[in-house]
Amino acid sequence: MDLASQLPSLLGLAWLLPLASFVLILFFGPRMGSHGRNAAWVATAAIVTSLVLSLVAFVAWLGAHPVSAVDHGGHGDHGAAHATEHASGHAGEHGGKGHGDAGGHHAAAGPVAYAGDWYTLYEGGRLKLSIGWYIDSITILMFVVVTFIATCIHVYASGYMHDELHDVTDHDVTLADGHHLHRPGRFSRFFQALSLFCFSMLGIVIAGNLAMVFVFWELVGICSWFLIGFYYERKSASTAANKAFIVNRVGDFGMLIGLMALWGAVGTLHFADVTTTAADGGAVRTPGLFSLFRPAAADHALRIPDGMVKFEAADAVARVAADHAASPADAASEIASRTPDWRSMGYGNWLLFIAGVGIFCGCVGKSAQFPLFVWLPDAMEGPTPVSALVHSATMVAAGVYLVGRFYPVLSPDVLLVIAYVGAITLFIAATIALVANDIKRVLAYSTVSQLGYMMLALGVGGWVAGLFHLVTHAFFKSLLFLCSGSVIHACHTNDMRKMGGLAKVMPATAFTMLVGCLAIIGAGIPFVIGLSGYYSKDSILAQALSFSQANPRHAILFYAVAGGAFLTAFYMFRLWFMTFAGKPRDHHVAEHAHESPQVMVMPLLVLAVLAVVAGWTLPGGLGIANLIEQSRPAGTAATATGGFAFGSLTIPAEHLSHGEPFHSIATLTAFGTALGGVLLAAAMYLWGVISPSVVATLFGPVYGFLAHRWYFDELYHAIFVLPVKGLAAVASGIDQGLIDPLINGLAWSARQVAGLDAWIDRTLVDGLVNATANATWSAGLELKKLQTGSLRQYVVFIAAGTVAVFVLTSILFKTSLPV
Amino acid sequence: MNTLAGGLFAMFEPLVASGLALPLAGVNWHTFFFLVFAAVACGFAVAVVAADNVVRMALYLVLSLGATAGLFFLAGAEFVGAMQLMIYVGGTLVLLVFGVMLTAQAPFVSIKSTAGDRVLAGMVGAALLAVLLQAALSVPAWRKPGAGRVAEPAATPIGMALVGVRVDAPEAGAPAINRRPGYLLPFEIVSVHLLVVLVGAAYLARAKRRKTPRAIEVAASVEPAASVAEHAEIGRDRSRGSSVLAGGRS
Amino acid sequence: MNPAFAVSVPLLGLISEPVSVAHYLVVGAILFVAGVACMAVKRNALGVLMGIELVLNGANVNFVAFASPYLQAEGGRSIGLDGQVFALFVILLAAAEAAVALAITLNFYNNHATVDIDRADDLKG
């Protein structure tokens, strides 16, 4: 059984198991044990099995495609063509010709990947909607990461959500009569939603075409909505869920535009080539996006496909067709020969830009980049396991993952846009996190900031760096969230101002959180060893430096990264010091604080271990960075130049950043900024040298601005919500003032007419009928008087009648008897 | 017919010879007797209407119908006249007289109707009379004086006609049709009719056993009024009704 | 001058003319109208019956007048035997009718103790 069929089966099964768990819990959840206690077991079992299957797939992959250390060319020889270092093999349905051997100096033809379709939903014209896979090393890596973190979260949640095993009194909800809400527990509902989420996330990861990505994109959004609004009776929670979904939808709108541009121009949404059997038995190979945009003929450099050129040059194409109206064949050949000219004239660039930016819009929404990041802090209304899984490690990472997957199609202009968006996001979020007092809010803004890091990394050409940071961030961010959950569970409050000195009471939590904080700031011994964040942050910094050197105009990107590192260190250790160090600030909280149960602490320890080792590369080359490098898209290893919208850009090759001088400068910068941040935080919150309140007063306006989160919510409220509300008020006004009165008026006039009708009916018609009846009756009564019963009178009448007949006859019929 | 006239003439001949009855020489005795009988008939008929006393009414009627029989004789329908006297006067009117006798209790001898009724009846009667007279006198053929043809005695032809055979000679000028209708069927029908009347009268006149006394018996138990004047008073008083019950003093 | 003469001269013209059918019809009309008036005026049931007899007799006079050849003018034609038979039948039916009417009247008298037909207004509407 070869890998091409083994991997889809393994990963497909791993993908569908959470769906089975969802369906089971959906139908039988409340009956699984008392209050659905066993639903946790079902969900956890499913996700653990998925993890096992993913690991099996991982091992199988490694067996077929061992990871070599060749990629990290900074430590080895570099000279020859960069692109030749990759194992060759190309996508093909049911037939991955993975040669997978290290050091093969073959011409780069693309990374090792397996693609195929399980089921075609609809095929008509150019549109082919199918459920399929695209499996490369990143896919398997993401599978392992997602299922692993999900497993930890499931275990953690089975302890954290124990409140839902009995009836709950929600103190955050006040009913109309003044009492707090009393409701039954929803334990199984939680795991039902978690299972569905895992299914959706894995669906995005395994997707083989953009349409499938979009479907599961939305599905993940729905699951996020479910989970954020888990405590839906709380107005804040339901509002936050709606906000998350709506803001995501705004981004998805852009994504749809990108999808349409792509499909309209090139007619396919599949990543890899699709081989189908034609009617005559021969194999028909339809190129996928990667082959179209980076054809082998152009040495896998980004080249706008013919379809896109012709789409944008529609006027010229029409003119040629009109010129050769007589013979369409001549027209077609003329168009084909002139397409390269059009391409060099620049046709197609804008469409490529729109396609790229459109897809990126979806990522902006999903990964909470500027300007669509406002939903993520509010998403902390959900239970902490949700924050840990969905809003730190996985769902928000989907955007970064898609950018990474879609990287071959992104032009340098698009990458620049991505980089800047990332930089802006990074900065804004970091500054807000400086002054936030809710422990989960700090972590939320930290997440936003780190996602900005990843986007920036991808934008400046650090494809491996961005994805590497994605993986390490998943580990330490989920760790940080789980620790915060542990703290909240102990203190029953999110407010850091009420915490302090918890390290003595909760040593395990404090220690693991410290590990997480060190990981996020990229702590380590420079040039020797470090935690996971050290390696990923360093590679980002190095690539940013390389980029700013290649494009001096955009040097600010490097300074943004560096500044961001400083701010990150500051606010993360501000968080740690405020929570665990010093003296307790609230005695009530301090009295009740306790360490979490074992079931909650175990995942913390596991994740802490991973947060430490995730960045290490084993001897022999096995490491996350190398694993990612294995799937580098064809043509992206070389330095790329281009850019038509923002001037010429140079995207330096990533392996250059591993060399000097970038590597050293980056390492030192990272270390320096991190250390500076930690010291400042210690000065303010540990040693009390600088008083935070004094600083706040000193920078009053700035503090207020940051404390109000840059007034983004107010801004959006004014720009979007108020106009819509105004419009709704106008519509309501029209409805109530115009349409309702109109309808009521119509009804009123109908009633009036009915009243008139009734009057006519009663008075005239009935009157007429009654009058007729009365007249008949009166006539009868009068005539009755003729019936006197007196015989004599009858005789008189007879005689009189006879006389009358005679008279009448003699008058009317004047005849004479013939005599 | 003329024999009668001749007989009468013979009786009055000496008067004629005496010259006192000279004017009687041109008298058409048929017309004379016609006028006598007609005057009697009409006069007594009017008297029937005018009379109040029912017994007197009966008498006047008898006389009127007797005169009518005379008219029949003068018209040459001697059999009909004879039948009139025998059946009508001698049977029907006798029956009426019986009825009068049976019901002629003192209060009922004369019941007068109101003057208004009588005026109204008079007016209607006058109108009817006018119409009839106008009709009678309107046909010139009827006003021409009679020629005085004497027909054969009618008894036998009538009898034969009733049996169904017409033996009377057709008159001059009659269309020559062979079959003239007989009256056998009407004869039989009338016979059955009379039988039915006989049976019906017998039934109606039967003695009935009654639980409650008949009004007439109740009335008989009531002491009648003292005098005729009182009865008359009761009769005139319409408001009290003309019932025997009202007439009593009890 | 003989008074009879004075009176009879005008009357001479009256009684010297032969009688015609019209004379009989006039008599018949008078009898008929008298009968109708009797029926209309009399409150006694028997009086009404008498009126009926007069009516029938008036009709009979008419029948006989039309049936008499004696009264017909020159060239005229009577209805002959038919008229007499008709009159005969009328007499018969008058007899039957008088019998029944008397029976009714006597029944009425027995039940209501009166022959005043004004009392017989049960059919008053």
Tab-separated table of N, CA and C in Angstrom, chain A residues 792 795-796 799-800 802-803 806-807 810 817 819, chain B residues 113 117 120 124 127-128 131 139-142 238:
chain	number	residue	atom	x	y	z
A	792	ARG	N	-124.678	37.466	2.896
A	792	ARG	CA	-125.408	38.490	2.159
A	792	ARG	C	-124.462	39.400	1.428
A	795	VAL	N	-123.313	37.816	-1.682
A	795	VAL	CA	-124.298	37.907	-2.760
A	795	VAL	C	-124.214	39.266	-3.427
A	796	VAL	N	-124.087	40.281	-2.593
A	796	VAL	CA	-123.983	41.636	-3.158
A	796	VAL	C	-122.766	41.732	-4.059
A	799	ALA	N	-123.381	39.976	-7.338
A	799	ALA	CA	-124.214	40.770	-8.234
A	799	ALA	C	-123.442	41.948	-8.798
A	800	ALA	N	-122.746	42.615	-7.919
A	800	ALA	CA	-121.979	43.765	-8.395
A	800	ALA	C	-120.915	43.337	-9.384
A	802	THR	N	-121.000	40.777	-11.345
A	802	THR	CA	-121.646	40.447	-12.612
A	802	THR	C	-121.927	41.702	-13.414
A	803	VAL	N	-122.472	42.686	-12.713
A	803	VAL	CA	-122.748	43.957	-13.392
A	803	VAL	C	-121.471	44.526	-13.983
A	806	PHE	N	-120.439	42.658	-17.069
A	806	PHE	CA	-121.293	43.042	-18.210
A	806	PHE	C	-120.861	44.388	-18.760
A	807	VAL	N	-120.689	45.340	-17.839
A	807	VAL	CA	-120.356	46.698	-18.299
A	807	VAL	C	-119.033	46.701	-19.044
A	810	SER	N	-119.294	45.075	-22.376
A	810	SER	CA	-120.015	45.870	-23.384
A	810	SER	C	-119.190	47.068	-23.826
A	817	LEU	N	-125.303	41.379	-31.757
A	817	LEU	CA	-125.756	40.034	-32.116
A	817	LEU	C	-126.266	40.025	-33.545
A	819	VAL	N	-128.730	39.232	-35.989
A	819	VAL	CA	-130.132	38.798	-35.895
A	819	VAL	C	-130.697	38.592	-37.296
B	113	SER	N	-132.637	43.738	8.450
B	113	SER	CA	-131.240	44.171	8.260
B	113	SER	C	-131.184	45.693	8.300
B	117	ASP	N	-127.602	48.271	4.517
B	117	ASP	CA	-127.577	47.059	3.705
B	117	ASP	C	-128.619	47.108	2.611
B	120	LEU	N	-127.761	49.540	-0.156
B	120	LEU	CA	-126.709	48.979	-0.997
B	120	LEU	C	-127.253	47.914	-1.909
B	124	VAL	N	-127.336	47.959	-5.969
B	124	VAL	CA	-126.755	46.888	-6.801
B	124	VAL	C	-127.842	46.242	-7.622
B	127	ALA	N	-128.736	48.419	-10.467
B	127	ALA	CA	-127.739	48.344	-11.528
B	127	ALA	C	-127.880	47.073	-12.322
B	128	LEU	N	-128.060	45.989	-11.596
B	128	LEU	CA	-128.227	44.711	-12.277
B	128	LEU	C	-129.452	44.728	-13.169
B	131	VAL	N	-128.779	46.632	-16.266
B	131	VAL	CA	-127.967	45.853	-17.218
B	131	VAL	C	-128.837	44.825	-17.917
B	139	VAL	N	-131.808	43.541	-28.380
B	139	VAL	CA	-131.855	42.729	-29.603
B	139	VAL	C	-133.156	43.014	-30.335
B	140	PRO	N	-133.105	43.548	-31.492
B	140	PRO	CA	-134.345	43.912	-32.222
B	140	PRO	C	-135.223	42.697	-32.513
B	141	ALA	N	-134.597	41.569	-32.747
B	141	ALA	CA	-135.379	40.391	-33.117
B	141	ALA	C	-136.325	39.982	-32.011
B	142	TRP	N	-135.966	40.296	-30.781
B	142	TRP	CA	-136.815	39.911	-29.662
B	142	TRP	C	-137.951	40.898	-29.425
B	238	ARG	N	-129.014	44.281	17.420
B	238	ARG	CA	-128.002	43.410	16.797
B	238	ARG	C	-126.865	43.100	17.746
